[in-house]
Each structure stands twice: as C-alpha cells, then as structure tokens.
Short mmCIF file of C-alpha atoms in Angstrom, two decimals:
data_model
loop_
_atom_site.label_atom_id
_atom_site.label_comp_id
_atom_site.label_asym_id
_atom_site.label_seq_id
_atom_site.Cartn_x
_atom_site.Cartn_y
_atom_site.Cartn_z
CA ILE A 20 6.23 3.24 14.64
CA ASN A 21 4.91 6.53 14.44
CA PHE A 22 3.05 8.19 11.29
CA THR A 23 0.26 10.82 10.38
CA VAL A 24 -2.22 10.23 7.32
CA ALA A 25 -3.79 13.11 6.04
CA ASP A 26 -7.22 13.90 5.64
CA GLY A 27 -8.38 12.12 2.54
CA GLU A 28 -5.18 10.48 1.82
CA PHE A 29 -4.39 7.19 -0.11
CA LEU A 30 -1.88 5.60 2.18
CA VAL A 31 -0.38 2.14 1.41
CA LEU A 32 1.33 0.05 4.10
CA LEU A 33 3.90 -1.89 2.03
CA GLY A 34 6.26 -5.01 3.05
CA PRO A 35 6.96 -8.58 2.96
CA SER A 36 4.65 -10.82 4.84
CA GLY A 37 5.15 -10.63 8.74
CA CYS A 38 6.41 -7.14 8.61
CA GLY A 39 3.51 -6.09 10.82
CA LYS A 40 1.48 -4.33 8.10
CA THR A 41 -1.84 -6.16 9.26
CA THR A 42 -1.09 -5.86 13.05
CA THR A 43 -0.87 -2.04 12.68
CA LEU A 44 -4.01 -1.97 10.72
CA ARG A 45 -5.98 -3.94 13.40
CA MET A 46 -4.56 -1.95 16.14
CA ILE A 47 -6.02 1.24 14.30
CA ALA A 48 -9.50 -0.73 13.83
CA GLY A 49 -9.25 -1.55 17.75
CA LEU A 50 -8.86 -5.40 16.89
CA GLU A 51 -5.41 -5.38 18.60
CA MET A 52 -4.12 -3.34 21.32
CA PRO A 53 -0.96 -1.38 21.12
CA SER A 54 1.77 -2.15 23.66
CA SER A 55 2.37 1.47 24.14
CA GLY A 56 1.47 4.70 22.50
CA THR A 57 -1.75 6.47 21.19
CA ILE A 58 -3.78 6.23 17.98
CA ALA A 59 -5.88 9.29 17.00
CA ILE A 60 -8.70 9.67 14.38
CA ASP A 61 -9.61 13.04 13.74
CA GLY A 62 -7.84 14.38 16.98
CA ARG A 63 -9.81 11.95 18.86
CA ASN A 64 -7.78 9.53 20.85
CA VAL A 65 -9.31 6.45 20.30
CA THR A 66 -6.57 4.08 21.76
CA TYR A 67 -8.93 2.19 24.34
CA LEU A 68 -12.38 2.51 22.28
CA ARG A 69 -13.86 -0.47 21.18
CA PRO A 70 -14.20 -1.12 17.27
CA ARG A 71 -17.76 -0.17 17.20
CA HIS A 72 -16.81 3.29 18.50
CA ARG A 73 -14.21 4.25 16.36
CA ASN A 74 -16.42 4.75 13.22
CA VAL A 75 -13.84 2.80 10.82
CA GLY A 76 -14.73 0.51 8.12
CA MET A 77 -12.64 -2.39 7.17
CA VAL A 78 -12.25 -4.86 4.33
CA PHE A 79 -10.63 -8.16 5.40
CA GLU A 80 -7.98 -9.95 3.28
CA ARG A 81 -10.54 -12.99 3.51
CA TYR A 82 -13.66 -10.55 2.96
CA GLY A 83 -15.58 -12.17 6.12
CA LEU A 84 -18.89 -12.34 4.46
CA TYR A 85 -21.71 -14.28 6.04
CA SER A 86 -22.34 -17.31 3.60
CA HIS A 87 -26.00 -17.63 4.93
CA LEU A 88 -27.06 -14.14 4.35
CA SER A 89 -27.81 -12.34 1.10
CA VAL A 90 -25.70 -9.73 -0.60
CA PHE A 91 -28.25 -7.06 0.64
CA GLU A 92 -28.14 -8.35 4.33
CA ASN A 93 -24.41 -8.44 4.30
CA ILE A 94 -24.00 -4.88 3.16
CA ALA A 95 -26.91 -3.73 5.51
CA TYR A 96 -25.47 -5.55 8.65
CA PRO A 97 -23.40 -2.56 10.04
CA LEU A 98 -26.33 -0.42 9.84
CA ARG A 99 -28.96 -3.29 11.48
CA VAL A 100 -26.58 -3.37 14.28
CA ARG A 101 -26.86 0.47 14.61
CA ARG A 102 -30.69 -0.15 14.75
CA MET A 103 -31.18 2.36 11.75
CA SER A 104 -34.98 2.28 10.37
CA ARG A 105 -35.90 -0.11 7.54
CA ARG A 106 -36.11 2.55 5.28
CA GLU A 107 -32.53 4.40 5.56
CA ILE A 108 -30.85 1.06 5.59
CA GLY A 109 -32.80 0.21 2.12
CA GLU A 110 -31.77 3.45 0.72
CA ARG A 111 -28.09 3.27 1.64
CA VAL A 112 -27.55 -0.20 0.84
CA ARG A 113 -29.19 0.36 -2.81
CA ALA A 114 -27.11 3.49 -3.33
CA VAL A 115 -23.79 1.63 -2.35
CA ALA A 116 -24.84 -1.37 -4.82
CA GLU A 117 -25.51 1.15 -7.52
CA ARG A 118 -21.97 2.69 -7.19
CA LEU A 119 -20.38 -0.68 -7.10
CA GLN A 120 -22.49 -1.92 -9.92
CA ILE A 121 -23.89 -4.67 -7.90
CA ALA A 122 -27.49 -3.79 -7.58
CA ASP A 123 -28.47 -6.80 -9.57
CA VAL A 124 -27.02 -9.61 -7.31
CA LEU A 125 -28.41 -8.06 -4.00
CA ASP A 126 -30.83 -11.17 -3.66
CA ARG A 127 -28.03 -13.78 -3.93
CA ARG A 128 -25.75 -15.33 -1.42
CA PRO A 129 -21.86 -14.81 -1.54
CA GLY A 130 -21.29 -18.27 -2.34
CA GLN A 131 -23.26 -17.47 -6.00
CA LEU A 132 -20.89 -14.58 -6.82
CA SER A 133 -17.76 -14.23 -8.67
CA GLY A 134 -14.65 -13.03 -7.20
CA GLY A 135 -14.88 -9.65 -8.46
CA GLN A 136 -18.21 -9.51 -7.17
CA THR A 137 -17.57 -10.92 -3.62
CA GLN A 138 -15.03 -8.25 -3.29
CA ARG A 139 -17.34 -5.66 -4.30
CA VAL A 140 -19.64 -6.64 -1.53
CA ALA A 141 -17.11 -6.54 1.16
CA ILE A 142 -16.18 -3.10 0.03
CA GLY A 143 -20.02 -2.34 0.13
CA ARG A 144 -20.42 -3.18 3.61
CA MET A 145 -17.65 -1.07 4.67
CA LEU A 146 -18.64 1.93 2.52
CA VAL A 147 -22.30 1.84 3.99
CA ARG A 148 -21.16 2.72 7.20
CA GLN A 149 -19.94 6.16 5.89
CA ALA A 150 -17.05 5.86 8.18
CA ASP A 151 -14.33 8.22 9.26
CA VAL A 152 -11.31 6.05 8.08
CA PHE A 153 -11.57 2.90 5.69
CA LEU A 154 -9.02 0.13 6.24
CA MET A 155 -8.39 -2.38 3.71
CA ASP A 156 -6.13 -5.55 4.43
CA GLU A 157 -4.99 -6.99 0.75
CA PRO A 158 -8.59 -6.87 -0.53
CA ILE A 159 -7.66 -8.03 -3.94
CA SER A 160 -4.99 -10.29 -3.31
CA HIS A 161 -6.90 -13.58 -4.10
CA LEU A 162 -8.26 -12.25 -7.39
CA ASP A 163 -6.49 -13.02 -10.73
CA ALA A 164 -4.10 -10.78 -12.51
CA LYS A 165 -6.51 -9.18 -15.03
CA LEU A 166 -9.22 -8.80 -12.29
CA ARG A 167 -6.71 -7.28 -9.86
CA ALA A 168 -5.43 -4.71 -12.36
CA THR A 169 -9.14 -3.70 -13.11
CA MET A 170 -10.23 -3.41 -9.41
CA ARG A 171 -6.75 -1.52 -8.60
CA VAL A 172 -8.08 1.42 -10.71
CA GLU A 173 -11.87 1.05 -9.49
CA LEU A 174 -10.71 1.52 -6.15
CA LYS A 175 -8.62 4.42 -6.42
CA HIS A 176 -11.09 6.08 -8.44
CA LEU A 177 -13.71 5.15 -5.84
CA GLN A 178 -11.37 6.50 -3.04
CA LYS A 179 -10.92 9.98 -4.48
CA GLU A 180 -14.66 10.15 -5.70
CA LEU A 181 -15.48 9.74 -2.02
CA LYS A 182 -12.35 11.93 -0.87
CA ALA A 183 -11.89 8.94 1.81
CA THR A 184 -9.19 8.61 4.28
CA THR A 185 -7.69 5.12 3.40
CA LEU A 186 -5.08 2.95 4.72
CA TYR A 187 -4.51 0.10 2.75
CA VAL A 188 -2.15 -2.96 3.12
CA SER A 189 -0.16 -4.64 0.30
CA HIS A 190 2.92 -6.82 -0.11
CA ASP A 191 2.81 -6.17 -3.83
CA GLN A 192 4.86 -3.24 -4.68
CA LEU A 193 3.22 -2.50 -7.96
CA GLU A 194 -0.09 -2.24 -6.33
CA ALA A 195 1.54 0.36 -4.00
CA MET A 196 3.18 2.34 -6.66
CA THR A 197 -0.10 2.64 -8.76
CA MET A 198 -2.57 3.35 -6.19
CA ALA A 199 -0.99 5.60 -3.34
CA ASP A 200 -0.52 9.13 -2.55
CA ARG A 201 2.19 8.16 0.29
CA ILE A 202 3.62 4.48 1.30
CA ILE A 203 4.91 3.30 4.08
CA VAL A 204 7.76 0.90 3.37
CA MET A 205 7.92 -1.68 6.70
CA ARG A 206 10.03 -4.42 7.56
CA ASP A 207 10.46 -6.10 10.71
CA GLY A 208 7.72 -4.08 12.46
CA ALA A 209 9.68 -0.80 11.72
CA ILE A 210 9.22 1.85 9.04
CA GLN A 211 11.95 2.41 6.74
CA GLN A 212 10.93 4.92 4.36
CA PHE A 213 7.57 6.92 4.37
CA ASP A 214 7.20 8.96 1.21
CA THR A 215 5.59 9.54 -2.15
CA PRO A 216 5.88 6.58 -4.40
CA GLN A 217 8.19 8.68 -6.83
CA LYS A 218 10.33 9.78 -4.14
CA ILE A 219 10.59 5.98 -2.82
CA PHE A 220 11.76 4.90 -6.19
CA ASP A 221 14.17 7.63 -7.04
CA GLU A 222 15.71 7.98 -3.66
CA PRO A 223 15.32 4.76 -1.66
CA ALA A 224 16.46 5.53 2.04
CA ASN A 225 18.37 1.75 2.31
CA GLU A 226 19.11 -0.92 0.32
CA PHE A 227 16.12 -3.12 1.54
CA VAL A 228 13.67 -0.06 0.16
CA ALA A 229 15.92 0.10 -3.12
CA THR A 230 15.52 -3.80 -3.62
CA PHE A 231 12.08 -4.31 -2.73
CA VAL A 232 10.58 -1.45 -4.57
CA GLY A 233 10.95 -1.57 -8.68
CA GLU A 234 10.04 -4.20 -11.35
CA PRO A 235 12.27 -5.88 -12.39
CA HIS A 236 14.46 -5.50 -9.23
CA MET A 237 17.40 -3.21 -8.78
CA ASN A 238 20.67 -4.67 -9.48
CA VAL A 239 23.08 -4.22 -6.27
CA LEU A 240 26.79 -4.75 -6.92
CA ASP A 241 29.82 -4.44 -4.67
CA CYS A 242 32.61 -1.81 -5.56
CA ARG A 243 35.24 0.61 -4.33
CA ILE A 244 36.53 4.19 -5.24
CA THR A 245 39.20 4.47 -7.71
CA GLU A 246 40.56 7.42 -9.55
CA GLU A 247 41.99 7.77 -12.90
CA GLY A 248 43.55 11.02 -14.27
CA GLY A 249 41.98 12.77 -11.42
CA ARG A 250 38.52 11.47 -12.25
CA PRO A 251 36.67 9.26 -9.48
CA TYR A 252 35.32 5.79 -10.70
CA LEU A 253 32.95 3.19 -8.95
CA THR A 254 35.03 -0.32 -9.67
CA GLY A 255 34.10 -3.90 -9.12
CA GLU A 256 34.33 -7.10 -10.60
CA GLY A 257 34.26 -6.64 -14.37
CA PHE A 258 32.86 -3.12 -14.20
CA ARG A 259 34.03 0.64 -13.88
CA ILE A 260 31.66 3.47 -13.65
CA ALA A 261 32.24 7.04 -13.57
CA ALA A 262 31.02 8.79 -10.41
CA ASP A 263 30.06 12.32 -9.67
CA ALA A 264 32.67 14.09 -7.53
CA GLU A 265 30.38 16.55 -6.05
CA TRP A 266 28.45 13.23 -4.90
CA LEU A 267 31.28 11.54 -3.55
CA ARG A 268 32.42 14.34 -1.60
CA GLY A 269 29.15 14.45 0.52
CA ALA A 270 29.24 10.71 0.88
CA PRO A 271 30.38 9.67 4.33
CA ALA A 272 31.89 6.53 3.22
CA SER A 273 33.96 8.02 0.55
CA GLN A 274 36.22 10.03 3.09
CA LYS A 275 37.68 6.49 4.12
CA ARG A 276 40.59 5.16 2.28
CA ASP A 277 39.46 2.34 0.13
CA ALA A 278 35.86 2.13 1.37
CA ALA A 279 33.56 -0.47 0.10
CA PHE A 280 30.21 0.83 -1.58
CA ARG A 281 26.96 -1.02 -2.61
CA LEU A 282 26.17 0.22 -6.09
CA GLY A 283 22.41 -0.09 -7.10
CA ILE A 284 21.41 0.14 -10.75
CA ARG A 285 17.90 -0.33 -12.09
CA PRO A 286 17.61 -2.49 -14.85
CA GLU A 287 15.89 0.63 -17.22
CA PHE A 288 19.17 2.41 -16.81
CA ILE A 289 21.39 -0.06 -18.23
CA SER A 290 22.14 -0.19 -22.09
CA ILE A 291 23.61 -3.05 -24.09
CA ALA A 292 26.89 -2.42 -26.19
CA ALA A 293 29.11 -4.59 -28.52
CA PRO A 294 32.41 -5.86 -27.63
CA GLY A 295 34.79 -2.94 -27.82
CA GLU A 296 32.03 -0.56 -27.74
CA ARG A 297 32.22 2.26 -25.38
CA ARG A 298 28.80 3.96 -24.05
CA ASP A 299 29.07 6.84 -21.84
CA GLY A 300 26.32 7.84 -19.83
CA PRO A 301 25.85 10.29 -17.15
CA ALA A 302 28.22 10.14 -14.05
CA ILE A 303 26.59 8.40 -11.10
CA GLY A 304 25.36 10.73 -8.51
#
C-alpha cells in the first residue's frame, strides 16, 4: 500500500475484518515493522524508530486503560514517562479533562465509569501527548448505537477544533462516510479506492467498493447490451434499462459482441410502478 495523509486531515481506513487496517495503523505507531518501504511523519523517516520516538498518540480498540490507576493517572501516564513536572502534568490533564467533560471523574477508576466516559479517558490519554498524529483503532465499536452516534459527532468536532492529523480505523461504512475527509477502502491488504466519501459513493472503483459502501447495499445484476430502434439497452432477467450511448462507447467491454456487464443500482434510485405502468428515468451512464 502507498498513501499520503494531508496535514490536519481526518482519514478513515475502511474495510472488512482482516483486510489489514489495524496492521497498517500499528506499523505507523511503531508496534509492527513493515516488510519493506518507509513510513514518514512530517517529512521525517520514522520507519525504524521506537514508538516513543514517533510522537504519535493512539486509542486502542479495547482502550488499554490501567484498571488500578485513577482517571487522572491514566491520562497523566504518557507525561510521567517523559518525566514532566508535576505542575505541567496537572495543568495538561485538567485542560484535556475539561475539554472532554470528564473533569468530575478524575478521582475514579476505569471500572467505575460508563462506556462513554471510558472512551473519553482513552481519548484524553491520547490528546494529552500533543502528538503529531492521532491514531484510532475502532475506538467506539463497543458502545451502544445511540452513544456511537453521539461520539461520532464529538470526535469529528474535536478533530476539527484541534486541527489534528488523524487516522481512524473502522469496518463501519456509515462511520467512515459521516466522519472522514477522505477514505481508504481496503481489502486483502490492498487499497481498492482512496478518495472523498462522496466520490467513493458516486463513482466506486470496482464492485467490491460499490457493494461495501452504502446502506442499504447496492443491487448488482447480470446483464448484456441489446439494441432496439437504434437505442442501446442493458437487458437482463426480467428487466431492460436504457443506457447512455456515449457512456457505452467509452466502456471497453461494450466493444465486444454480446459482452456481459454487471449493473449496479442503489436502492434510492429505484421507483415502484403498478403493473402495466411505465416510468422512464434517465438513461444509465
């Protein structure tokens, strides 16, 4: 894989389980070594640097909080490792806690917190480092649906406010479409498409992207090109749809006699008509 993230961008790595999203994130963090190639942050080659020398902050899928430490100590831990002064640690932790609205639970332990509060503590521990890059590995996947929706908005707002370069791993296409500036769609360790959410939705690079992104899923039907009265149609079992002649001329497969096509139609572009009625929409192209 090969990609570049812009400064201050919110990039989502999207794909099914096992496609390489988390491995990619862990290589950027320094927790895994790439088999070849380089990793650069702000122009600095960090491929062989230890995690603590990369200045990245990370939220793990399981949060990784220390159950025996208070919320304050969990957030402060990265600063104590760097042997910062007690005064500066206190100022930074309280500033982050105020921003995340968890200042009232700093004396509690993780086991005494709600799911949303636990997630905010994990994010606070990441933010307190003032890192060059923030890495998030499905940080809200274990929350209930209502809280996930709330946290999506909060995370996006926080990222824009901090203007932080963020890489976010998700298998949830709704999460990616609503939060990302750009999305990398992955499958089997390879990038399928790298573009804005709207472009990926409107112009998917292949059938995998087309069916993976969008809810409800795109309908995909087998069809062939036919012609009637000089007008081209995409014809399949039980349907015939007008096709744009200009578009067909640019499709390599259309040059082959009796070429087979895969027709993708999103449910929102389908209208229902009574038997015998005809509704002509725009030609497919």
